[in-house]
């Protein structure tokens, strides 16, 4: 049998020929003489129309009753229909039901709420929205690999179980191998959570950056692409406990090189998806986020804005807008500020650079002013932060002083410090939140709807 995608791409070649296809019934309407089935096998976005007639089929009545989601096999003739909405249809000569489907199938042909669809995560990949989301998700992953591979970057797998806290922020899911029936106790009798199979505390990784730095100082240009975990208690539409991150790390490079790479990557991804998923992108443009296509096309062809944190604060203070969270130099920008900057002031993706050191991670390179670090966040309309990056502190003494200031133990990061001792050239990198860019490209507004199996308290069925 032939995949429907093949027929859609080369319908002319199959005109008036006999074809055999398989798929699931997405719609079935009939009179007592003929009927139409919208058939999809998952290889393409739009279903294919099957026409069947009582005169042709011995089992016409059975087929007329075929319920939504039944799996069927169709043999028939492909006819081009240039006048109709669909470019071709298949006139059935034989239809067989391969798998029946029960009448209480939850995904009826009507608009279901996203909340309802989240409760049926085992069925929602069949719904139009999720056919489009997860195809695009797959394509974006491929585009990202292609972008870096074309530029000679080495793909490095960093550990998922690790002893280090890459962000120094303590937002890790801790791992233990405790025997619940025989809990180890500390001297005062409380449970000792630090016992585990690495002989020290270990956790799920929050970022592969520190290990990526090891490889960048050996291969020059590298990237990671893997799952990361954050035990932050933020029940928002943009945070998940388990998400995927892409982290390039480049040696002999500074913050400007880092931002140039990030900008090129985002444009590459947009162009790739517009070219390879036109039907899905058209769907998002019509049903999820009107104007999406125009906006993305515009972004792919324009230069991203760069603005320092200090300038951003000045803009926010003088714009006359009343923010819930008051703006002053030193605050961590809140979502409302980020969105105001990218949506109202600049109306395009922007990099905010040179943040105060006190609100950023220990490894960022201290600027000459002694107050700010060489950091960059990329903010985009609709989503806010999708990338966080920086030039790394390569000066051993400055890094040691900074760690001391923050109470981080040199013992825990000994190998990270050694990298600075042995040929630790200037280097930089960033982390792209994979789900965040999928949200940006599809217009989907909740991170739970771009993750196949979102890890949040209410949706951990799997
Ligand atoms: O800004 P973050 O915390 O930066 C890092 O982890 C650096 N080590 C990256 C690097 O320089 N190599 O996270 C990077 C990005 C954020 O911009 C955001 O897009 C995404 O990861 N992110 C999350 N996405 C979903 N859910 C969460 N809880 C996220 N936390 C961060
Ligand atoms: Mg960040």
Tab-separated table of N, CA, C and O and ligand atoms in Angstrom, residues 166-167 171 206-210 212 224 228-230 232 234 238-249 258 360-361 363-364 377-378 385-390 392 428-437 447 451, ligand 1:
chain	number	residue	atom	x	y	z
A	166	UNK	N	24.580	22.962	37.447
A	166	UNK	CA	25.155	23.828	36.428
A	166	UNK	C	24.777	25.290	36.614
A	166	UNK	O	25.510	26.184	36.221
A	167	UNK	N	23.612	25.542	37.177
A	167	UNK	CA	23.178	26.928	37.314
A	167	UNK	C	23.487	27.493	38.697
A	167	UNK	O	23.291	28.668	38.949
A	171	UNK	N	17.888	24.329	41.926
A	171	UNK	CA	16.548	23.920	41.495
A	171	UNK	C	16.553	22.512	40.906
A	171	UNK	O	15.988	22.255	39.856
A	206	UNK	N	20.156	20.202	35.280
A	206	UNK	CA	19.378	21.398	34.944
A	206	UNK	C	19.884	22.027	33.645
A	206	UNK	O	19.220	22.869	33.054
A	207	UNK	N	21.074	21.597	33.211
A	207	UNK	CA	21.702	22.167	32.018
A	207	UNK	C	22.979	21.388	31.738
A	207	UNK	O	23.681	20.995	32.665
A	208	UNK	N	23.277	21.181	30.460
A	208	UNK	CA	24.512	20.468	30.111
A	208	UNK	C	25.679	21.410	29.866
A	208	UNK	O	26.730	20.999	29.381
A	209	UNK	N	25.497	22.671	30.224
A	209	UNK	CA	26.485	23.690	29.844
A	209	UNK	C	27.907	23.414	30.341
A	209	UNK	O	28.864	23.496	29.573
A	210	UNK	N	28.040	23.094	31.616
A	210	UNK	CA	29.398	22.974	32.159
A	210	UNK	C	30.161	21.853	31.465
A	210	UNK	O	31.350	21.978	31.171
A	212	UNK	N	29.427	20.833	28.415
A	212	UNK	CA	29.629	21.297	27.032
A	212	UNK	C	30.893	22.152	26.951
A	212	UNK	O	31.624	22.117	25.963
A	224	UNK	N	24.814	20.560	22.628
A	224	UNK	CA	24.078	19.474	23.267
A	224	UNK	C	22.625	19.616	22.829
A	224	UNK	O	22.194	20.680	22.387
A	228	UNK	N	16.267	18.297	30.085
A	228	UNK	CA	16.766	18.953	31.297
A	228	UNK	C	15.599	19.066	32.271
A	228	UNK	O	14.433	18.993	31.867
A	229	UNK	N	15.924	19.238	33.544
A	229	UNK	CA	14.902	19.139	34.590
A	229	UNK	C	15.038	20.293	35.565
A	229	UNK	O	16.145	20.623	35.973
A	230	UNK	N	13.925	20.874	35.911
A	230	UNK	CA	13.973	21.970	36.891
A	230	UNK	C	12.874	21.770	37.924
A	230	UNK	O	11.699	21.642	37.581
A	232	UNK	N	11.695	23.925	39.786
A	232	UNK	CA	11.223	25.240	40.215
A	232	UNK	C	9.715	25.171	40.352
A	232	UNK	O	9.037	24.485	39.609
A	234	UNK	N	7.092	26.779	39.568
A	234	UNK	CA	6.351	27.803	38.847
A	234	UNK	C	5.312	27.160	37.945
A	234	UNK	O	5.626	26.512	36.968
A	238	UNK	N	4.632	28.649	30.697
A	238	UNK	CA	5.913	28.600	29.986
A	238	UNK	C	6.967	27.766	30.698
A	238	UNK	O	8.099	27.691	30.249
A	239	UNK	N	6.606	27.174	31.833
A	239	UNK	CA	7.562	26.357	32.584
A	239	UNK	C	7.102	24.917	32.683
A	239	UNK	O	5.935	24.650	32.950
A	240	UNK	N	8.033	23.999	32.488
A	240	UNK	CA	7.753	22.587	32.709
A	240	UNK	C	8.859	22.026	33.593
A	240	UNK	O	9.950	22.600	33.670
A	241	UNK	N	8.583	20.918	34.258
A	241	UNK	CA	9.608	20.297	35.104
A	241	UNK	C	10.628	19.563	34.247
A	241	UNK	O	11.792	19.452	34.595
A	242	UNK	N	10.157	19.024	33.119
A	242	UNK	CA	11.037	18.326	32.180
A	242	UNK	C	10.895	19.010	30.826
A	242	UNK	O	9.784	19.096	30.302
A	243	UNK	N	11.969	19.548	30.316
A	243	UNK	CA	11.919	20.199	29.000
A	243	UNK	C	13.227	19.912	28.281
A	243	UNK	O	14.155	19.357	28.850
A	244	UNK	N	13.292	20.276	27.017
A	244	UNK	CA	14.489	19.980	26.227
A	244	UNK	C	15.255	21.263	25.965
A	244	UNK	O	14.651	22.324	25.799
A	245	UNK	N	16.557	21.143	25.975
A	245	UNK	CA	17.364	22.334	25.756
A	245	UNK	C	18.455	22.053	24.724
A	245	UNK	O	18.986	20.956	24.669
A	246	UNK	N	18.744	23.060	23.911
A	246	UNK	CA	19.836	23.001	22.937
A	246	UNK	C	20.884	23.968	23.453
A	246	UNK	O	20.595	25.147	23.681
A	247	UNK	N	22.103	23.478	23.653
A	247	UNK	CA	23.147	24.337	24.204
A	247	UNK	C	24.430	24.285	23.380
A	247	UNK	O	25.257	23.409	23.586
A	248	UNK	N	24.592	25.238	22.458
A	248	UNK	CA	25.868	25.337	21.766
A	248	UNK	C	26.897	25.996	22.675
A	248	UNK	O	26.538	26.773	23.563
A	249	UNK	N	28.145	25.655	22.460
A	249	UNK	CA	29.249	26.268	23.204
A	249	UNK	C	30.381	26.473	22.215
A	249	UNK	O	30.745	25.541	21.491
A	258	UNK	N	28.326	34.965	20.049
A	258	UNK	CA	27.275	34.127	20.625
A	258	UNK	C	25.894	34.581	20.109
A	258	UNK	O	25.074	33.768	19.669
A	360	UNK	N	22.396	36.900	37.947
A	360	UNK	CA	22.798	35.909	36.949
A	360	UNK	C	23.735	34.859	37.537
A	360	UNK	O	24.234	35.002	38.652
A	361	UNK	N	23.981	33.804	36.753
A	361	UNK	CA	24.725	32.650	37.257
A	361	UNK	C	26.216	32.962	37.451
A	361	UNK	O	26.751	33.906	36.875
A	363	UNK	N	28.949	31.616	36.473
A	363	UNK	CA	29.954	31.378	35.430
A	363	UNK	C	30.019	32.490	34.376
A	363	UNK	O	30.798	32.434	33.438
A	364	UNK	N	29.157	33.513	34.496
A	364	UNK	CA	29.137	34.538	33.449
A	364	UNK	C	30.302	35.522	33.614
A	364	UNK	O	30.677	35.874	34.729
A	377	UNK	N	19.952	37.514	26.931
A	377	UNK	CA	18.709	36.759	26.839
A	377	UNK	C	18.035	37.153	25.539
A	377	UNK	O	17.982	38.339	25.217
A	378	UNK	N	17.527	36.171	24.790
A	378	UNK	CA	16.727	36.523	23.621
A	378	UNK	C	15.252	36.473	24.012
A	378	UNK	O	14.763	35.471	24.532
A	385	UNK	N	11.261	35.123	27.125
A	385	UNK	CA	12.609	34.552	27.006
A	385	UNK	C	12.584	33.187	26.319
A	385	UNK	O	11.916	32.277	26.777
A	386	UNK	N	13.323	33.058	25.237
A	386	UNK	CA	13.495	31.717	24.655
A	386	UNK	C	14.947	31.248	24.741
A	386	UNK	O	15.220	30.063	24.666
A	387	UNK	N	15.862	32.198	24.901
A	387	UNK	CA	17.284	31.848	24.992
A	387	UNK	C	17.920	32.592	26.156
A	387	UNK	O	17.613	33.763	26.392
A	388	UNK	N	18.797	31.888	26.871
A	388	UNK	CA	19.645	32.537	27.868
A	388	UNK	C	21.080	32.142	27.572
A	388	UNK	O	21.371	30.964	27.415
A	389	UNK	N	21.975	33.134	27.465
A	389	UNK	CA	23.356	32.793	27.143
A	389	UNK	C	24.339	33.752	27.766
A	389	UNK	O	23.952	34.715	28.428
A	390	UNK	N	25.622	33.487	27.545
A	390	UNK	CA	26.647	34.380	28.076
A	390	UNK	C	28.019	34.032	27.543
A	390	UNK	O	28.243	32.928	27.039
A	392	UNK	N	31.625	33.137	28.968
A	392	UNK	CA	31.964	32.499	30.244
A	392	UNK	C	33.181	33.172	30.881
A	392	UNK	O	34.073	33.645	30.167
A	428	UNK	N	31.987	31.088	24.783
A	428	UNK	CA	30.623	31.555	25.057
A	428	UNK	C	29.625	30.500	24.613
A	428	UNK	O	29.979	29.566	23.886
A	429	UNK	N	28.395	30.660	25.055
A	429	UNK	CA	27.369	29.688	24.655
A	429	UNK	C	26.000	30.170	25.092
A	429	UNK	O	25.866	31.222	25.722
A	430	UNK	N	24.997	29.408	24.728
A	430	UNK	CA	23.644	29.756	25.148
A	430	UNK	C	22.782	28.512	25.222
A	430	UNK	O	23.163	27.443	24.726
A	431	UNK	N	21.640	28.663	25.874
A	431	UNK	CA	20.668	27.578	25.941
A	431	UNK	C	19.367	28.033	25.306
A	431	UNK	O	18.812	29.072	25.683
A	432	UNK	N	18.910	27.270	24.313
A	432	UNK	CA	17.609	27.545	23.695
A	432	UNK	C	16.594	26.587	24.303
A	432	UNK	O	16.798	25.371	24.296
A	433	UNK	N	15.514	27.123	24.861
A	433	UNK	CA	14.434	26.274	25.356
A	433	UNK	C	13.659	25.725	24.167
A	433	UNK	O	13.040	26.483	23.429
A	434	UNK	N	13.735	24.409	23.981
A	434	UNK	CA	13.138	23.808	22.776
A	434	UNK	C	11.627	24.054	22.724
A	434	UNK	O	11.086	24.458	21.695
A	435	UNK	N	10.956	23.853	23.835
A	435	UNK	CA	9.494	24.062	23.854
A	435	UNK	C	9.151	25.528	23.611
A	435	UNK	O	8.141	25.838	22.992
A	436	UNK	N	10.007	26.423	24.130
A	436	UNK	CA	9.726	27.855	23.952
A	436	UNK	C	9.763	28.223	22.468
A	436	UNK	O	8.940	29.000	21.998
A	437	UNK	N	10.711	27.670	21.736
A	437	UNK	CA	10.750	28.056	20.315
A	437	UNK	C	9.618	27.379	19.540
A	437	UNK	O	9.079	27.952	18.589
A	447	UNK	N	2.837	25.687	27.284
A	447	UNK	CA	3.933	24.725	27.094
A	447	UNK	C	3.423	23.276	27.181
A	447	UNK	O	3.994	22.381	26.564
A	451	UNK	N	4.512	19.823	24.425
A	451	UNK	CA	5.235	18.664	24.947
A	451	UNK	C	4.359	17.430	24.722
A	451	UNK	O	3.182	17.431	25.102
B	1	LIG	O1	18.251	30.715	30.997
B	1	LIG	P1	18.564	29.297	31.377
B	1	LIG	O2	18.332	28.890	32.772
B	1	LIG	O3	20.107	29.099	30.942
B	1	LIG	C1	20.851	27.973	31.170
B	1	LIG	O4	20.455	26.946	31.643
B	1	LIG	C2	22.260	28.092	30.632
B	1	LIG	N1	23.089	27.050	31.267
B	1	LIG	C3	22.236	27.968	29.136
B	1	LIG	C4	23.579	28.091	28.502
B	1	LIG	O5	24.157	29.169	28.513
B	1	LIG	N2	24.117	27.005	27.973
B	1	LIG	O6	17.753	28.313	30.422
B	1	LIG	C5	17.896	28.392	29.029
B	1	LIG	C6	16.531	28.382	28.373
B	1	LIG	C7	15.622	29.532	28.793
B	1	LIG	O7	15.896	30.688	28.030
B	1	LIG	C8	14.263	28.958	28.478
B	1	LIG	O8	13.976	29.102	27.095
B	1	LIG	C9	14.427	27.490	28.784
B	1	LIG	O9	15.808	27.220	28.752
B	1	LIG	N3	13.881	27.138	30.110
B	1	LIG	C10	12.740	26.467	30.309
B	1	LIG	N4	11.826	25.999	29.443
B	1	LIG	C11	10.760	25.364	29.950
B	1	LIG	N5	10.537	25.156	31.259
B	1	LIG	C12	11.429	25.611	32.179
B	1	LIG	N6	11.215	25.376	33.487
B	1	LIG	C13	12.590	26.308	31.714
B	1	LIG	N7	13.644	26.871	32.303
B	1	LIG	C14	14.427	27.360	31.321
